[in-house]
Each structure stands twice: as C-alpha cells, then as structure tokens.
C-alpha cells in the first residue's frame, strides 16, 4: 500500500485560510469516508483534528474542517494562527482493517 | 482522562528483540481497537499494527508481518508489541494509540511514545 500524497509544505499569513490536500486512489481515499487528519508539533505526539472525513472531536477549533472529492481529501484551516504552525498528516482506511498515512505537510505561518 | 503510557523502548542490536508495552487508563480498555504507529527520526507516521477489542483480530503492515506481534491483556489494561529480527530501519518512536470511538477508523488518543534504536 503506497503512502498518500501530501504537499511537503504550505504557508500562509495570520488570518488567511490554507488547504492541505491528501491524494490517494479509488482503493483508499476514494473508496471509504474514513480519512483522518493529525496535527503534530515538534517533539510532541500527534493529535487527532478530523475523523471520518469531516468530523471534529470536541475541543478542536471549528477553524479546522475536512472534505473529500473523489480520491483527494482536504484539510482547510481558516483564520490561520501562529499556533497552527505544525506538521499535518492525513490517514485513510484501506480495507481489511489496514491504514495508510500521507507523507506529511509542514505548515508555516508567516 | 484517557492516558496511554508506553515503555520498553531502548537500544537493541540488529537481529535482536524488544517488547513494548502500553499501559492504558481512564477508559474501558476492552471496548476499543488499539493500534501501534511509529515515526522514524525526522520522518512521517507509519501505521504498524492494530488489534480488535477482544484480541480476536490482528492486522499488520506488510513489511512487519512475521517479525512483529501485537497483543493485549484486557485484564491488565495493557497493549504490547513484540518485535523480533529488528533492523536499523525499525528505529523509530513507537506510539500506542486508541481509536476515537469503538470502531476502527482513526487514532483518537496517543501516548507520548517510546524510542526504539536499532544499532550495533
């Protein structure tokens, strides 16, 4: 199972919106509505931000939203803040209770 | 509060073995899928293995099948990962995770991780 494809880096200024894409295939992202997104600050454990494609756990800011179109899932962060600077990973269910992550995207807040 | 605390990491020689443990608290352990995820130094996340609530189903990433064994002890609220025939490329921080809900669709809670270094 190949890793999902994410841009290596994205950037934005405070207050702006950015979108991180996560491209898979019809066997993973396109076949299941089970994409999740994780935020990881340096030296810290990842944190679940979005599950089942577009649902937010309680406590996660509504500035974070998830969506999907075809084989590509997306994470949008609106009203960018300095504390959003982190690495972001997508993950998709691929069947048979297996999962695959994306390569990760480094978000820089300018 | 959900807590996951990994232990058992350390330095091991290539070809050696190591057993990681994860002590869970703050929730009904037997009600959730549990998963190991690893992260090599400076690299991305990699799904390793997961196990169903009652331990009846276990799944592994292909590259670790036959070398790694995931298990759980619901009476002790503990998750384990037995790693054999370790290679340099297994060097990583290993995270214990719990699904957000009772299904198997994500990794809602994470431990702080335990570092495994495979080197001679």
XYZ file of N, CA and C in Angstrom:
690
model
N 0.850 -1.193 0.000
C 0.000 0.000 0.000
C 0.888 1.246 0.000
N 0.744 2.074 -1.019
C 1.574 3.269 -1.105
C 1.036 4.368 -0.209
N 1.957 5.215 0.247
C 1.574 6.333 1.092
C 0.708 7.313 0.300
N -0.179 7.980 1.013
C -0.985 9.029 0.402
C -0.076 10.221 0.092
N -0.449 11.008 -0.909
C 0.393 12.118 -1.347
C -0.082 13.447 -0.776
N 0.808 14.079 -0.040
C 0.565 15.414 0.506
C 1.653 16.355 0.020
N 1.359 17.654 -0.080
C 2.435 18.609 -0.387
C 3.400 18.643 0.783
N 4.676 18.798 0.471
C 5.687 18.804 1.535
C 5.516 19.990 2.468
N 5.078 21.124 1.896
C 4.946 22.318 2.718
C 3.869 23.243 2.162
N 3.263 23.979 3.058
C 2.337 25.050 2.703
C 2.600 26.188 3.674
N 2.204 27.375 3.287
C 2.381 28.509 4.179
C 1.245 29.501 3.997
N 1.075 30.318 5.020
C 0.049 31.338 4.964
C 0.278 32.367 6.049
N -0.322 33.505 5.885
C -0.195 34.583 6.875
C -1.317 34.486 7.889
N -1.096 35.031 9.060
C -2.166 35.022 10.080
C -3.463 35.583 9.534
N -4.563 34.883 9.828
C -5.869 35.327 9.373
C -6.304 34.727 8.047
N -5.325 34.247 7.282
C -5.655 33.655 5.990
C -6.169 32.231 6.161
N -6.614 31.660 5.044
C -7.026 30.253 5.015
C -6.057 29.476 4.144
N -5.795 28.250 4.539
C -4.954 27.378 3.726
C -5.644 26.015 3.615
N -5.282 25.301 2.573
C -5.827 23.962 2.369
C -4.682 22.997 2.082
N -4.714 21.875 2.766
C -3.731 20.812 2.555
C -4.443 19.646 1.873
N -3.908 19.222 0.756
C -4.523 18.117 0.019
C -3.889 16.784 0.396
N -4.636 15.739 0.172
C -4.202 14.375 0.501
C -4.762 13.468 -0.598
N -3.898 13.069 -1.506
C -4.376 12.325 -2.671
C -4.066 10.839 -2.550
N -5.087 10.056 -2.737
C -4.933 8.612 -2.700
C -5.448 7.999 -3.987
N -6.110 6.869 -3.849
C -6.632 6.161 -5.014
C -8.081 5.740 -4.753
N -8.654 5.089 -5.728
C -10.021 4.585 -5.574
C -10.083 3.403 -4.608
N -8.919 2.917 -4.176
C -8.880 1.802 -3.209
C -8.816 2.282 -1.771
N -8.502 3.559 -1.579
C -8.402 4.048 -0.201
C -9.270 5.300 -0.013
N -8.709 6.474 -0.254
C -9.463 7.712 -0.032
C -10.790 7.704 -0.795
N -10.747 7.281 -2.030
C -11.944 7.323 -2.858
C -12.987 6.281 -2.527
N -12.581 5.264 -1.772
C -13.495 4.142 -1.520
C -14.123 4.170 -0.133
N -13.543 4.951 0.759
C -14.044 4.987 2.133
C -14.141 6.427 2.608
N -15.115 6.690 3.447
C -15.229 8.024 4.043
C -14.574 7.989 5.418
N -13.344 7.492 5.430
C -12.623 7.281 6.693
C -11.226 7.896 6.634
N -11.180 9.156 6.243
C -9.920 9.891 6.272
C -9.844 10.672 7.585
N -8.709 10.625 8.212
C -8.481 11.391 9.435
C -7.262 12.274 9.241
N -7.210 13.328 10.043
C -6.115 14.295 9.957
C -5.511 14.501 11.348
N -4.182 14.649 11.378
C -3.442 14.771 12.629
C -2.514 15.973 12.572
N -2.441 16.662 13.689
C -1.522 17.791 13.851
C -0.408 17.343 14.785
N 0.820 17.655 14.421
C 1.951 17.293 15.271
C 2.908 18.467 15.416
N 3.052 18.944 16.628
C 4.049 19.963 16.925
C 5.379 19.276 17.226
N 6.486 19.976 17.017
C 7.810 19.368 17.206
C 7.968 18.743 18.592
N 8.420 17.504 18.593
C 8.679 16.806 19.844
C 7.439 16.323 20.581
N 6.279 16.483 19.956
C 5.031 16.082 20.602
C 4.366 14.931 19.854
N 3.440 14.271 20.532
C 2.659 13.230 19.878
C 1.617 13.872 18.960
N 1.232 13.184 17.909
C 0.181 13.700 17.027
C -1.137 13.856 17.774
N -1.983 14.717 17.217
C -3.298 14.975 17.798
C -4.349 14.858 16.697
N -5.415 14.130 16.989
C -6.499 13.977 16.019
C -7.245 15.294 15.854
N -7.361 15.752 14.602
C -8.053 17.000 14.309
C -9.382 16.779 13.583
N -9.385 15.792 12.692
C -10.575 15.473 11.891
C -10.666 13.955 11.784
N -11.870 13.419 11.933
C -12.066 11.996 11.714
C -13.271 11.774 10.815
N -13.320 10.599 10.229
C -14.386 10.251 9.282
C -14.602 11.361 8.247
N -13.520 11.880 7.783
C -13.535 12.838 6.686
C -13.781 14.283 7.063
N -14.779 14.504 7.926
C -15.160 15.899 8.184
C -15.613 16.174 9.607
N -15.494 15.195 10.480
C -15.971 15.389 11.855
C -14.845 15.880 12.749
N -15.197 16.797 13.641
C -14.214 17.347 14.566
C -14.443 16.810 15.961
N -13.382 16.306 16.607
C -13.522 15.923 18.024
C -13.816 17.174 18.838
N -14.492 16.982 19.960
C -14.731 18.122 20.833
C -13.401 18.692 21.286
N -13.335 20.002 21.331
C -12.101 20.650 21.738
C -11.246 21.129 20.573
N -11.522 20.606 19.389
C -10.794 21.064 18.197
C -11.525 22.275 17.624
N -10.772 23.304 17.339
C -11.353 24.548 16.843
C -12.138 24.332 15.555
N -13.249 25.060 15.422
C -14.045 24.962 14.199
C -13.367 25.668 13.029
N -12.159 26.191 13.246
C -11.371 26.732 12.130
C -10.821 25.595 11.260
N -10.856 24.392 11.796
C -10.366 23.214 11.064
C -11.563 22.481 10.462
N -11.466 22.188 9.181
C -12.536 21.457 8.515
C -11.959 20.485 7.494
N -12.678 19.402 7.275
C -12.225 18.387 6.335
C -13.268 18.121 5.271
N -12.801 17.728 4.099
C -13.699 17.432 2.993
C -13.038 16.407 2.079
N -13.808 15.948 1.080
C -13.264 14.981 0.128
C -13.937 15.156 -1.223
N -13.146 14.987 -2.257
C -13.671 14.986 -3.611
C -12.937 13.909 -4.393
N -13.656 12.883 -4.764
C -13.016 11.790 -5.484
C -11.956 11.108 -4.643
N -10.748 11.046 -5.167
C -9.644 10.380 -4.457
C -8.798 11.343 -3.635
N -9.261 12.571 -3.493
C -8.489 13.578 -2.756
C -9.278 14.119 -1.573
N -8.655 14.023 -0.403
C -9.210 14.620 0.808
C -8.479 15.931 1.065
N -9.130 16.824 1.790
C -8.524 18.122 2.063
C -8.784 18.549 3.497
N -7.789 19.221 4.052
C -7.913 19.849 5.367
C -7.789 21.354 5.148
N -8.785 22.090 5.594
C -8.747 23.547 5.481
C -8.659 24.153 6.868
N -7.735 25.084 7.016
C -7.603 25.834 8.256
C -7.905 27.281 7.926
N -8.936 27.811 8.554
C -9.293 29.208 8.313
C -8.818 30.070 9.476
N -8.692 31.360 9.234
C -8.245 32.261 10.286
C -6.926 31.806 10.897
N -5.960 31.567 10.056
C -4.671 30.990 10.468
C -4.091 31.721 11.676
N -3.594 30.922 12.634
C -2.969 31.487 13.833
C -1.568 30.913 13.983
N -0.754 31.622 14.727
C 0.643 31.201 14.903
C 0.742 29.782 15.459
N -0.158 29.421 16.356
C -0.086 28.097 16.979
C -0.489 26.966 16.036
N -0.987 27.311 14.844
C -1.323 26.284 13.865
C -0.075 25.758 13.159
N 1.039 26.467 13.323
C 2.278 26.018 12.677
C 2.679 24.666 13.243
N 2.714 23.672 12.376
C 2.956 22.288 12.783
C 3.026 21.414 11.539
N 3.271 20.144 11.764
C 3.170 19.156 10.682
C 1.771 18.565 10.711
N 1.235 18.305 9.522
C -0.099 17.727 9.410
C -0.043 16.463 8.566
N -0.720 15.430 9.056
C -0.734 14.144 8.367
C -2.172 13.710 8.111
N -2.412 13.203 6.922
C -3.691 12.567 6.651
C -3.501 11.055 6.769
N -4.598 10.360 6.948
C -4.573 8.914 7.058
C -5.879 8.369 6.503
N -5.801 7.296 5.776
C -7.006 6.691 5.222
C -7.105 5.211 5.548
N -8.299 4.763 5.794
C -8.579 3.333 5.896
C -8.437 2.756 4.485
N -7.844 1.548 4.386
C -7.614 0.972 3.053
C -8.242 -0.408 2.920
N -9.097 -0.741 3.904
C -9.739 -2.049 3.863
C -8.996 -3.062 4.711
N -9.669 -4.150 5.049
C -9.083 -5.231 5.860
C -8.443 -4.687 7.133
N -9.065 -3.652 7.690
C -8.598 -3.053 8.941
C -7.153 -2.570 8.867
N -6.721 -2.185 7.684
C -5.395 -1.600 7.467
C -5.540 -0.103 7.212
N -4.444 0.628 7.439
C -4.435 2.077 7.248
C -3.151 2.501 6.547
N -3.218 3.686 5.922
C -2.016 4.262 5.335
C -2.020 5.764 5.614
N -0.827 6.291 5.933
C -0.671 7.718 6.196
C -0.156 8.428 4.950
N -0.342 9.724 4.943
C 0.317 10.566 3.964
C 1.716 10.886 4.456
N 2.519 11.490 3.583
C 3.896 11.780 3.934
C 4.064 12.965 4.875
N 2.998 13.723 5.072
C 3.055 14.860 5.981
C 3.274 16.179 5.264
N 2.722 17.229 5.835
C 2.853 18.586 5.295
C 3.268 19.530 6.410
N 4.334 20.268 6.164
C 4.790 21.257 7.142
C 4.080 22.582 6.858
N 3.312 23.048 7.834
C 2.619 24.323 7.707
C 3.427 25.414 8.388
N 3.744 26.434 7.638
C 4.454 27.591 8.173
C 3.518 28.785 8.191
N 3.420 29.416 9.349
C 2.624 30.638 9.464
C 3.595 31.810 9.375
N 3.467 32.577 8.320
C 4.429 33.634 8.005
C 4.337 34.815 8.977
N -9.827 10.895 32.313
C -8.936 11.316 31.244
C -8.222 10.103 30.655
N -8.259 10.002 29.339
C -7.571 8.909 28.662
C -6.064 9.081 28.796
N -5.411 8.032 29.234
C -3.945 8.060 29.323
C -3.377 6.782 28.719
N -2.340 6.957 27.932
C -1.617 5.845 27.327
C -0.142 6.078 27.601
N 0.488 5.123 28.250
C 1.887 5.286 28.627
C 2.694 4.105 28.111
N 3.558 4.396 27.145
C 4.403 3.364 26.556
C 5.680 3.169 27.365
N 6.222 1.976 27.265
C 7.506 1.671 27.890
C 8.148 0.518 27.128
N 9.415 0.299 27.430
C 10.092 -0.840 26.830
C 11.046 -0.513 25.704
N 11.070 0.742 25.282
C 11.997 1.113 24.218
C 13.437 1.133 24.709
N 14.349 1.264 23.778
C 15.756 1.307 24.135
C 16.630 0.951 22.959
N 17.904 0.727 23.258
C 18.891 0.382 22.239
C 18.986 -1.139 22.107
N 18.900 -1.625 20.892
C 18.987 -3.063 20.638
C 19.825 -3.287 19.386
N 20.547 -4.382 19.353
C 21.379 -4.687 18.199
C 20.539 -5.244 17.056
N 21.019 -5.056 15.828
C 20.303 -5.658 14.688
C 20.137 -7.149 14.885
N 18.939 -7.634 14.571
C 18.623 -9.041 14.772
C 18.044 -9.335 16.141
N 18.089 -8.364 17.021
C 17.598 -8.558 18.374
C 16.093 -8.394 18.499
N 15.627 -8.516 19.734
C 14.193 -8.439 20.020
C 13.930 -7.406 21.118
N 12.694 -6.942 21.124
C 12.264 -5.966 22.119
C 10.757 -6.108 22.281
N 10.275 -5.911 23.492
C 8.833 -5.941 23.726
C 8.394 -4.603 24.292
N 7.522 -3.943 23.551
C 6.965 -2.682 24.009
C 5.664 -2.934 24.749
N 5.415 -2.087 25.741
C 4.167 -2.169 26.497
C 3.484 -0.815 26.484
N 2.183 -0.847 26.654
C 1.396 0.384 26.738
C 0.360 0.190 27.835
N 0.466 0.996 28.875
C -0.488 0.938 29.981
C -1.582 1.965 29.739
N -2.818 1.479 29.711
C -3.961 2.353 29.420
C -4.770 2.618 30.683
N -5.312 3.814 30.765
C -6.176 4.154 31.888
C -7.139 5.261 31.480
N -8.188 5.423 32.268
C -9.147 6.492 32.006
C -10.274 6.117 31.078
N -10.315 4.857 30.654
C -11.392 4.398 29.776
C -11.508 2.873 29.892
N -12.575 2.333 29.331
C -12.778 0.892 29.338
C -11.964 0.274 28.211
N -10.795 -0.197 28.569
C -9.801 -0.662 27.592
C -10.388 -1.709 26.647
N -11.174 -2.614 27.169
C -11.681 -3.734 26.370
C -12.708 -3.319 25.327
N -13.062 -2.039 25.282
C -14.093 -1.568 24.350
C -13.525 -0.928 23.092
N -12.197 -0.869 22.979
C -11.597 -0.115 21.879
C -10.543 -0.899 21.110
N -10.536 -0.665 19.778
C -9.408 -1.086 18.982
C -8.179 -0.340 19.479
N -7.035 -0.997 19.418
C -5.774 -0.376 19.779
C -4.781 -0.565 18.637
N -3.914 0.415 18.487
C -3.007 0.443 17.333
C -1.622 0.926 17.744
N -0.602 0.394 17.093
C 0.754 0.929 17.194
C 1.051 1.697 15.906
N 1.568 2.907 16.085
C 2.010 3.755 14.976
C 3.444 4.146 15.276
N 4.302 4.178 14.257
C 5.689 4.552 14.515
C 6.109 5.729 13.645
N 7.206 6.360 14.085
C 7.736 7.514 13.359
C 9.255 7.480 13.436
N 9.880 7.218 12.305
C 11.339 7.233 12.241
C 11.825 8.660 12.437
N 13.044 8.837 12.928
C 13.570 10.184 13.186
C 13.483 11.084 11.963
N 12.800 12.224 12.112
C 12.678 13.172 11.025
C 11.754 12.752 9.893
N 11.034 11.650 10.087
C 10.172 11.124 9.036
C 8.694 11.200 9.429
N 7.844 10.671 8.558
C 6.409 10.709 8.788
C 5.904 9.544 9.622
N 4.598 9.527 9.786
C 3.948 8.489 10.574
C 3.726 7.235 9.735
N 3.803 6.084 10.393
C 3.582 4.808 9.706
C 2.721 3.911 10.580
N 1.618 3.454 10.048
C 0.766 2.503 10.748
C 1.498 1.169 10.845
N 1.522 0.569 12.036
C 2.283 -0.657 12.262
C 1.355 -1.865 12.373
N 0.430 -1.816 13.327
C -0.439 -2.960 13.583
C -1.607 -2.516 14.451
N -2.697 -3.263 14.362
C -3.804 -2.996 15.277
C -4.456 -4.297 15.719
N -5.277 -4.182 16.762
C -5.883 -5.350 17.380
C -7.291 -5.002 17.843
N -8.193 -5.924 17.585
C -9.590 -5.737 17.941
C -9.786 -5.780 19.450
N -10.959 -5.362 19.869
C -11.232 -5.248 21.295
C -10.938 -6.535 22.078
N -11.351 -7.681 21.540
C -11.167 -8.933 22.271
C -9.907 -9.688 21.847
N -9.104 -9.077 21.009
C -7.861 -9.691 20.559
C -8.029 -10.732 19.477
N -9.238 -10.905 18.988
C -9.512 -11.975 18.027
C -9.031 -11.653 16.614
N -8.810 -10.389 16.332
C -8.331 -9.980 15.008
C -7.118 -9.063 15.171
N -6.107 -9.329 14.355
C -4.876 -8.548 14.388
C -4.452 -8.287 12.950
N -3.967 -7.103 12.703
C -3.557 -6.745 11.346
C -2.216 -6.021 11.403
N -1.402 -6.243 10.361
C -0.052 -5.690 10.335
C 0.241 -5.072 8.974
N 1.111 -4.072 8.968
C 1.619 -3.584 7.698
C 2.498 -4.690 7.129
N 2.489 -4.832 5.828
C 3.164 -5.968 5.180
C 4.630 -6.116 5.597
N 5.338 -5.010 5.718
C 6.778 -5.068 5.986
C 7.098 -5.608 7.371
N 6.115 -5.714 8.224
C 6.361 -6.180 9.589
C 5.710 -7.524 9.885
N 4.956 -8.036 8.931
C 4.331 -9.338 9.144
C 5.404 -10.394 9.366
N 5.187 -11.209 10.374
C 6.129 -12.278 10.676
C 7.232 -11.864 11.633
N 7.462 -10.565 11.783
C 8.500 -10.099 12.704
C 7.898 -9.479 13.956
N 6.763 -8.789 13.787
C 6.124 -8.102 14.908
C 4.840 -8.827 15.292
N 4.537 -8.827 16.576
C 3.290 -9.424 17.069
C 2.627 -8.469 18.047
N 1.401 -8.111 17.742
C 0.633 -7.252 18.634
C -0.244 -8.128 19.514
N -0.393 -7.731 20.764
C -1.263 -8.472 21.672
C -1.794 -7.514 22.723
N -2.745 -7.976 23.484
C -3.335 -7.151 24.538
C -3.759 -8.044 25.692
N -3.817 -7.442 26.876
C -4.307 -8.121 28.064
C -5.367 -7.208 28.668
N -6.616 -7.509 28.394
C -7.689 -6.632 28.846
C -7.808 -6.620 30.371
N -7.392 -7.673 31.022
C -7.443 -7.701 32.487
C -6.419 -6.746 33.094
N -5.340 -6.500 32.346
C -4.279 -5.604 32.827
C -4.318 -4.239 32.133
N -5.334 -4.025 31.272
C -5.431 -2.749 30.536
C -4.128 -2.430 29.814
N -3.588 -3.413 29.151
C -2.281 -3.250 28.522
C -2.235 -3.761 27.092
N -1.453 -3.046 26.302
C -1.199 -3.384 24.905
C 0.282 -3.679 24.768
N 0.611 -4.609 23.874
C 2.008 -4.996 23.709
C 2.378 -5.053 22.230
N 3.684 -4.916 21.979
C 4.219 -5.141 20.637
C 5.533 -5.893 20.793
N 5.528 -7.154 20.402
C 6.749 -7.955 20.407
C 7.427 -7.774 19.063
N 8.671 -7.297 19.100
C 9.408 -7.025 17.868
C 10.630 -7.926 17.799
N 10.695 -8.756 16.777
C 11.822 -9.671 16.578
C 12.567 -9.329 15.297
N 13.764 -9.886 15.167
C 14.582 -9.687 13.959
C 14.649 -8.203 13.590
N 14.957 -7.385 14.558
C 14.947 -5.944 14.343
C 16.048 -5.505 13.381
N 15.691 -4.489 12.606
C 16.594 -3.929 11.588
C 16.807 -2.453 11.882
N 17.857 -1.897 11.301
C 18.144 -0.475 11.506
C 16.940 0.388 11.125
N 16.228 -0.016 10.084
C 15.085 0.779 9.623
C 13.868 0.705 10.550
N 13.958 -0.112 11.590
C 12.891 -0.144 12.593
C 13.111 0.918 13.663
N 14.234 1.616 13.599
C 14.498 2.702 14.536
C 13.429 3.768 14.398
N 12.734 4.052 15.497
C 11.606 4.979 15.449
C 11.059 5.202 16.853
N 10.240 6.223 16.965
C 9.391 6.382 18.142
C 8.121 5.581 17.867
N 7.773 4.728 18.800
C 6.574 3.898 18.671
C 5.477 4.452 19.581
N 4.343 4.758 18.968
C 3.215 5.315 19.695
C 2.111 4.276 19.859
N 1.558 4.240 21.032
C 0.363 3.453 21.326
C -0.834 4.386 21.102
N -1.828 3.914 20.387
C -2.991 4.764 20.119
C -4.291 4.003 20.358
N -5.327 4.784 20.640
C -6.666 4.236 20.803
C -7.595 4.857 19.790
N -8.519 4.089 19.263
C -9.500 4.645 18.338
C -10.347 5.684 19.069
N -10.823 6.676 18.306
C -11.592 7.743 18.924
C -12.919 7.209 19.463
N -13.572 6.384 18.635
C -14.797 5.737 19.074
C -14.570 4.233 19.051
N -15.577 3.443 19.260
C -15.372 1.997 19.396
C -15.048 1.309 18.079
N -15.287 1.976 16.973
C -14.945 1.390 15.679
C -13.456 1.481 15.422
N -13.052 1.059 14.230
C -11.640 1.067 13.860
C -11.466 1.987 12.676
N -11.407 3.292 12.927
C -11.358 4.223 11.810
C -10.338 5.340 11.965
N -9.681 5.420 13.114
C -8.763 6.537 13.331
C -7.968 6.295 14.603
N -7.168 7.255 14.961
C -6.306 7.165 16.147
C -6.584 8.402 16.994
N -7.547 8.258 17.879
C -8.053 9.413 18.599
C -7.201 9.873 19.764
N -6.498 8.935 20.376
C -5.668 9.259 21.527
C -4.301 8.609 21.361
N -3.257 9.342 21.781
C -1.890 8.890 21.589
C -1.125 8.941 22.900
N -0.218 8.006 23.068
C 0.719 8.092 24.163
C 1.841 9.046 23.790
N 2.825 9.160 24.673
C 3.950 10.071 24.411
C 5.021 9.420 23.545
N 4.908 8.110 23.363
C 5.843 7.382 22.507
C 7.042 6.849 23.268
N 7.613 5.785 22.720
C 8.837 5.213 23.274
C 9.805 4.989 22.118
N 11.062 5.389 22.323
C 12.058 5.355 21.255
C 12.757 4.003 21.202
N 12.750 3.417 20.033
C 13.483 2.180 19.777
C 14.629 2.504 18.823
N 15.844 2.172 19.236
C 17.020 2.412 18.400
C 17.681 1.078 18.100
N 17.787 0.759 16.833
C 18.406 -0.497 16.414
C 19.767 -0.154 15.810
N 20.805 -0.527 16.538
C 22.147 -0.168 16.104
C 23.174 -1.061 16.797
N 24.269 -1.300 16.103
C 25.340 -2.084 16.703
C 26.373 -1.172 17.365
